[in-house]
Amino acid sequence: LGSSPALVWSHGLGGCCDADELRGIGNILDPAKLGRTVLRLDLRGHGRSKSAHENVDQDDHKQYLWSELAKDMRRAAADSVSRSFFGGEALGAAVALEAAIAAQANNSIDAPPGLVLMRPPQMLADVAKGSVDPALLREIRRIAELVMADGFDALDKEETGERAPFLNGAAATFSTLAKGDLQRLRRTMDKDAFAAALQGYAASEQPGKQLADRFKEGLAKSAPSMAADAYGVPL
């Protein structure tokens, strides 16, 4: 525990807090080093939140839309800390941004004073271009169908050599963790939850530019800024 505001953090798709700990993320987010409370979340269907996955037939993926996961983040933050920055890695970065924009747009008391976005996903970068690469969306959906049909073994076989675009953390490990360890940790998710998470990811709408601009305007009026801290800057 440390000073306020705290930092509320979420991981990437297919990851979890335990996997991030093995990857060395825990050392980066050490509350003693940051001098503040850090709340790290296992997103629904992942890690210790595995049981939060809801089986709802054809609409399984909707619970994994960025906007829905952002609601989970805000609820967890409200239940645990009085005020916080939002942050995350990969999918977690998208969720943190969604949560922050939603809170700021409604002038909510949980609107964060800043964000920490680590390795934001390509779909967020595509906001500047105004469209998402359709080839990326097709590939995400193909992987979801592959896992549903043939399980994680089929996906592991595709991840040969250095190619593992859908293996959370493979491109940024801050320890000696091997790819096989990451694949094993990914299997803590049920295959239907992983597939639904991929489909929800692909179906997520990027935050609207107007809302994003409003959020940045709100941050400009807020103090203190995270720019004074070593581990993040505001938008």
CSV table of C-alpha atoms in Angstrom, one decimal:
chain,number,residue,atom,x,y,z
A,1,LEU,CA,0.0,0.0,0.0
A,2,GLY,CA,1.2,3.5,-0.8
A,3,SER,CA,0.0,7.0,-1.5
A,4,SER,CA,-3.1,8.0,-3.5
A,5,PRO,CA,-3.9,8.0,-6.3
A,6,ALA,CA,-3.3,4.3,-6.7
A,7,LEU,CA,-2.6,2.4,-10.0
A,8,VAL,CA,-5.2,0.0,-11.3
A,9,TRP,CA,-3.7,-2.4,-13.9
A,10,SER,CA,-4.8,-5.1,-16.2
A,11,HIS,CA,-2.9,-7.6,-18.4
A,12,GLY,CA,-3.0,-8.6,-22.0
A,13,LEU,CA,-5.3,-11.1,-23.8
A,14,GLY,CA,-4.7,-14.6,-22.6
A,15,GLY,CA,-2.6,-13.4,-19.7
A,16,CYS,CA,-3.1,-13.1,-16.0
A,17,CYS,CA,-1.4,-11.7,-12.9
A,18,ASP,CA,0.4,-15.0,-12.3
A,19,ALA,CA,1.8,-15.0,-15.8
A,20,ASP,CA,2.8,-11.4,-15.6
A,21,GLU,CA,4.6,-12.1,-12.4
A,22,LEU,CA,6.7,-14.8,-14.1
A,23,ARG,CA,7.3,-12.4,-17.0
A,24,GLY,CA,8.8,-9.8,-14.6
A,25,ILE,CA,5.9,-7.3,-14.7
A,26,GLY,CA,5.5,-7.6,-10.9
A,27,ASN,CA,8.9,-6.1,-10.4
A,28,ILE,CA,8.0,-3.2,-12.7
A,29,LEU,CA,4.7,-2.6,-10.8
A,30,ASP,CA,6.1,-3.1,-7.3
A,31,PRO,CA,4.2,-0.8,-5.0
A,32,ALA,CA,7.3,-0.2,-2.9
A,33,LYS,CA,9.1,1.1,-5.9
A,34,LEU,CA,6.2,3.1,-7.2
A,35,GLY,CA,5.4,4.5,-3.8
A,36,ARG,CA,1.6,3.9,-4.2
A,37,THR,CA,-1.0,1.2,-4.0
A,38,VAL,CA,-1.2,-1.1,-7.1
A,39,LEU,CA,-4.3,-3.1,-7.8
A,40,ARG,CA,-3.7,-5.7,-10.5
A,41,LEU,CA,-6.7,-7.4,-12.0
A,42,ASP,CA,-7.3,-10.7,-13.7
A,43,LEU,CA,-9.8,-9.8,-16.4
A,44,ARG,CA,-12.9,-12.0,-16.6
A,45,GLY,CA,-12.2,-15.5,-18.0
A,46,HIS,CA,-8.5,-15.1,-17.1
A,47,GLY,CA,-6.5,-16.4,-14.2
A,48,ARG,CA,-8.3,-16.2,-10.9
A,49,SER,CA,-11.3,-14.6,-12.6
A,50,LYS,CA,-11.7,-17.7,-14.8
A,51,SER,CA,-15.1,-18.4,-13.3
A,52,ALA,CA,-16.4,-15.0,-14.3
A,53,HIS,CA,-16.8,-16.2,-17.9
A,54,GLU,CA,-20.4,-16.5,-18.8
A,55,ASN,CA,-21.6,-19.1,-21.3
A,56,VAL,CA,-24.2,-17.3,-23.4
A,57,ASP,CA,-24.1,-19.2,-26.6
A,58,GLN,CA,-23.6,-17.0,-29.7
A,59,ASP,CA,-23.1,-13.9,-27.6
A,60,ASP,CA,-20.2,-15.2,-25.5
A,61,HIS,CA,-17.9,-12.7,-27.1
A,62,LYS,CA,-19.9,-9.6,-26.0
A,63,GLN,CA,-18.7,-9.9,-22.4
A,64,TYR,CA,-15.1,-9.4,-23.8
A,65,LEU,CA,-15.7,-6.2,-25.7
A,66,TRP,CA,-13.3,-3.5,-24.5
A,67,SER,CA,-16.2,-1.4,-23.2
A,68,GLU,CA,-17.5,-4.3,-21.1
A,69,LEU,CA,-14.1,-5.2,-19.7
A,70,ALA,CA,-13.7,-1.5,-18.9
A,71,LYS,CA,-16.8,-1.7,-16.7
A,72,ASP,CA,-15.2,-4.5,-14.8
A,73,MET,CA,-12.1,-2.4,-14.3
A,74,ARG,CA,-14.1,0.5,-13.0
A,75,ARG,CA,-16.1,-1.7,-10.6
A,76,ALA,CA,-12.9,-3.3,-9.2
A,77,ALA,CA,-11.3,0.1,-8.8
A,78,ALA,CA,-14.4,1.6,-7.0
A,79,ASP,CA,-14.5,-1.3,-4.6
A,80,SER,CA,-10.8,-1.2,-3.7
A,81,VAL,CA,-9.3,2.3,-3.9
A,82,SER,CA,-10.6,5.8,-3.5
A,83,ARG,CA,-8.8,7.3,-6.6
A,84,SER,CA,-6.5,5.8,-9.2
A,85,PHE,CA,-4.7,6.0,-12.4
A,86,PHE,CA,-5.8,3.4,-14.9
A,87,GLY,CA,-3.2,1.3,-16.8
A,88,GLY,CA,-2.5,-1.9,-18.6
A,89,GLU,CA,-0.5,-3.8,-21.2
A,90,ALA,CA,-1.8,-4.8,-24.6
A,91,LEU,CA,-5.5,-5.6,-24.3
A,92,GLY,CA,-5.2,-4.1,-20.7
A,93,ALA,CA,-4.1,-0.8,-22.2
A,94,ALA,CA,-7.2,-0.7,-24.4
A,95,VAL,CA,-9.4,-1.6,-21.4
A,96,ALA,CA,-7.8,1.2,-19.3
A,97,LEU,CA,-8.3,3.7,-22.1
A,98,GLU,CA,-12.0,2.7,-22.5
A,99,ALA,CA,-12.5,2.9,-18.7
A,100,ALA,CA,-10.9,6.3,-18.5
A,101,ILE,CA,-12.9,7.8,-21.5
A,102,ALA,CA,-16.2,6.4,-20.1
A,103,ALA,CA,-15.5,7.9,-16.7
A,104,GLN,CA,-14.4,11.3,-18.1
A,105,ALA,CA,-17.3,11.5,-20.6
A,106,ASN,CA,-19.7,11.3,-17.7
A,107,ASN,CA,-17.7,13.5,-15.4
A,108,SER,CA,-17.6,10.6,-13.0
A,109,ILE,CA,-15.8,10.8,-9.7
A,110,ASP,CA,-13.6,7.8,-10.8
A,111,ALA,CA,-12.2,9.6,-13.8
A,112,PRO,CA,-8.4,9.0,-13.5
A,113,PRO,CA,-5.9,11.8,-13.5
A,114,GLY,CA,-3.8,9.9,-16.0
A,115,LEU,CA,-3.1,6.7,-17.8
A,116,VAL,CA,-0.2,4.2,-18.1
A,117,LEU,CA,-0.4,2.3,-21.4
A,118,MET,CA,2.2,-0.4,-22.0
A,119,ARG,CA,2.5,-1.8,-25.5
A,120,PRO,CA,-1.0,-0.6,-26.6
A,121,PRO,CA,-2.6,-2.9,-29.2
A,122,GLN,CA,-2.4,-2.3,-32.9
A,123,MET,CA,-6.1,-1.5,-33.0
A,124,LEU,CA,-5.6,1.5,-30.8
A,125,ALA,CA,-2.8,2.7,-33.0
A,126,ASP,CA,-5.2,2.4,-36.0
A,127,VAL,CA,-7.4,5.1,-34.4
A,128,ALA,CA,-5.1,7.7,-35.9
A,129,LYS,CA,-5.7,6.2,-39.4
A,130,GLY,CA,-9.4,6.0,-38.9
A,131,SER,CA,-9.8,2.3,-39.7
A,132,VAL,CA,-8.7,-1.1,-38.5
A,133,ASP,CA,-6.6,-3.4,-40.8
A,134,PRO,CA,-9.2,-5.9,-42.1
A,135,ALA,CA,-6.5,-8.5,-42.4
A,136,LEU,CA,-5.8,-8.3,-38.7
A,137,LEU,CA,-9.5,-8.7,-37.9
A,138,ARG,CA,-9.7,-11.8,-40.1
A,139,GLU,CA,-6.6,-13.3,-38.5
A,140,ILE,CA,-8.0,-12.8,-35.0
A,141,ARG,CA,-11.2,-14.4,-35.9
A,142,ARG,CA,-9.4,-17.3,-37.7
A,143,ILE,CA,-7.4,-18.0,-34.5
A,144,ALA,CA,-10.6,-17.9,-32.4
A,145,GLU,CA,-12.2,-20.5,-34.8
A,146,LEU,CA,-9.1,-22.6,-34.7
A,147,VAL,CA,-9.0,-22.8,-30.9
A,148,MET,CA,-12.7,-23.6,-30.6
A,149,ALA,CA,-12.4,-26.4,-33.2
A,150,ASP,CA,-9.0,-28.0,-32.3
A,151,GLY,CA,-8.0,-26.5,-28.9
A,152,PHE,CA,-4.7,-24.9,-27.8
A,153,ASP,CA,-2.6,-27.7,-29.3
A,154,ALA,CA,-3.4,-26.5,-32.8
A,155,LEU,CA,-2.5,-22.9,-31.9
A,156,ASP,CA,0.8,-24.0,-30.2
A,157,LYS,CA,1.8,-25.8,-33.4
A,158,GLU,CA,1.3,-22.5,-35.4
A,159,GLU,CA,3.6,-20.6,-33.0
A,160,THR,CA,6.8,-21.9,-34.3
A,161,GLY,CA,10.1,-20.1,-34.1
A,162,GLU,CA,9.7,-16.5,-33.2
A,163,ARG,CA,6.1,-16.3,-34.6
A,164,ALA,CA,3.7,-16.0,-31.8
A,165,PRO,CA,1.5,-12.9,-32.3
A,166,PHE,CA,-1.3,-14.1,-30.1
A,167,LEU,CA,0.8,-15.4,-27.2
A,168,ASN,CA,0.5,-12.7,-24.5
A,169,GLY,CA,3.9,-11.4,-23.5
A,170,ALA,CA,6.0,-13.3,-26.0
A,171,ALA,CA,7.4,-10.1,-27.5
A,172,ALA,CA,8.2,-8.4,-24.1
A,173,THR,CA,9.4,-10.7,-21.4
A,174,PHE,CA,11.4,-9.1,-18.6
A,175,SER,CA,12.7,-12.4,-17.3
A,176,THR,CA,14.1,-15.7,-18.6
A,177,LEU,CA,10.6,-17.2,-19.1
A,178,ALA,CA,10.4,-19.4,-22.2
A,179,LYS,CA,7.7,-19.4,-24.8
A,180,GLY,CA,6.6,-22.8,-23.7
A,181,ASP,CA,6.0,-21.5,-20.2
A,182,LEU,CA,3.7,-18.7,-21.7
A,183,GLN,CA,1.8,-21.3,-23.7
A,184,ARG,CA,1.3,-23.4,-20.6
A,185,LEU,CA,0.0,-20.4,-18.6
A,186,ARG,CA,-2.3,-19.5,-21.4
A,187,ARG,CA,-4.0,-22.9,-21.0
A,188,THR,CA,-5.3,-21.8,-17.6
A,189,MET,CA,-8.1,-20.2,-19.7
A,190,ASP,CA,-10.8,-22.4,-21.0
A,191,LYS,CA,-10.6,-22.6,-24.8
A,192,ASP,CA,-14.1,-21.3,-25.2
A,193,ALA,CA,-13.3,-18.3,-23.0
A,194,PHE,CA,-10.1,-17.6,-25.0
A,195,ALA,CA,-11.9,-17.8,-28.3
A,196,ALA,CA,-14.7,-15.6,-27.0
A,197,ALA,CA,-12.1,-13.1,-25.8
A,198,LEU,CA,-10.5,-13.0,-29.3
A,199,GLN,CA,-13.9,-12.5,-30.9
A,200,GLY,CA,-14.7,-9.7,-28.4
A,201,TYR,CA,-11.4,-8.1,-29.1
A,202,ALA,CA,-12.1,-8.1,-32.9
A,203,ALA,CA,-15.6,-6.8,-32.4
A,204,SER,CA,-14.6,-3.9,-30.1
A,205,GLU,CA,-15.1,-0.4,-31.3
A,206,GLN,CA,-12.2,2.0,-30.9
A,207,PRO,CA,-13.0,5.0,-28.6
A,208,GLY,CA,-14.5,7.7,-30.7
A,209,LYS,CA,-12.2,10.6,-31.5
A,210,GLN,CA,-14.6,13.1,-30.0
A,211,LEU,CA,-14.7,11.3,-26.7
A,212,ALA,CA,-10.9,10.9,-26.7
A,213,ASP,CA,-10.5,14.6,-27.3
A,214,ARG,CA,-12.8,15.4,-24.4
A,215,PHE,CA,-10.8,13.0,-22.2
A,216,LYS,CA,-7.5,14.8,-23.1
A,217,GLU,CA,-9.1,18.2,-22.4
A,218,GLY,CA,-10.2,16.9,-19.0
A,219,LEU,CA,-6.7,15.6,-18.2
A,220,ALA,CA,-5.2,19.0,-19.1
A,221,LYS,CA,-7.3,20.6,-16.4
A,222,SER,CA,-6.4,17.9,-13.8
A,223,ALA,CA,-3.6,18.0,-11.2
A,224,PRO,CA,-1.4,16.3,-10.2
A,225,SER,CA,-0.2,14.8,-13.5
A,226,MET,CA,1.6,11.5,-13.7
A,227,ALA,CA,4.3,13.3,-15.7
A,228,ALA,CA,6.1,13.9,-12.3
A,229,ASP,CA,6.3,10.2,-11.8
A,230,ALA,CA,9.0,7.9,-13.3
A,231,TYR,CA,6.6,5.2,-14.6
A,232,GLY,CA,4.0,7.0,-16.7
A,233,VAL,CA,2.8,10.2,-18.4
A,234,PRO,CA,-0.8,11.5,-19.0
A,235,LEU,CA,-2.3,11.4,-22.5
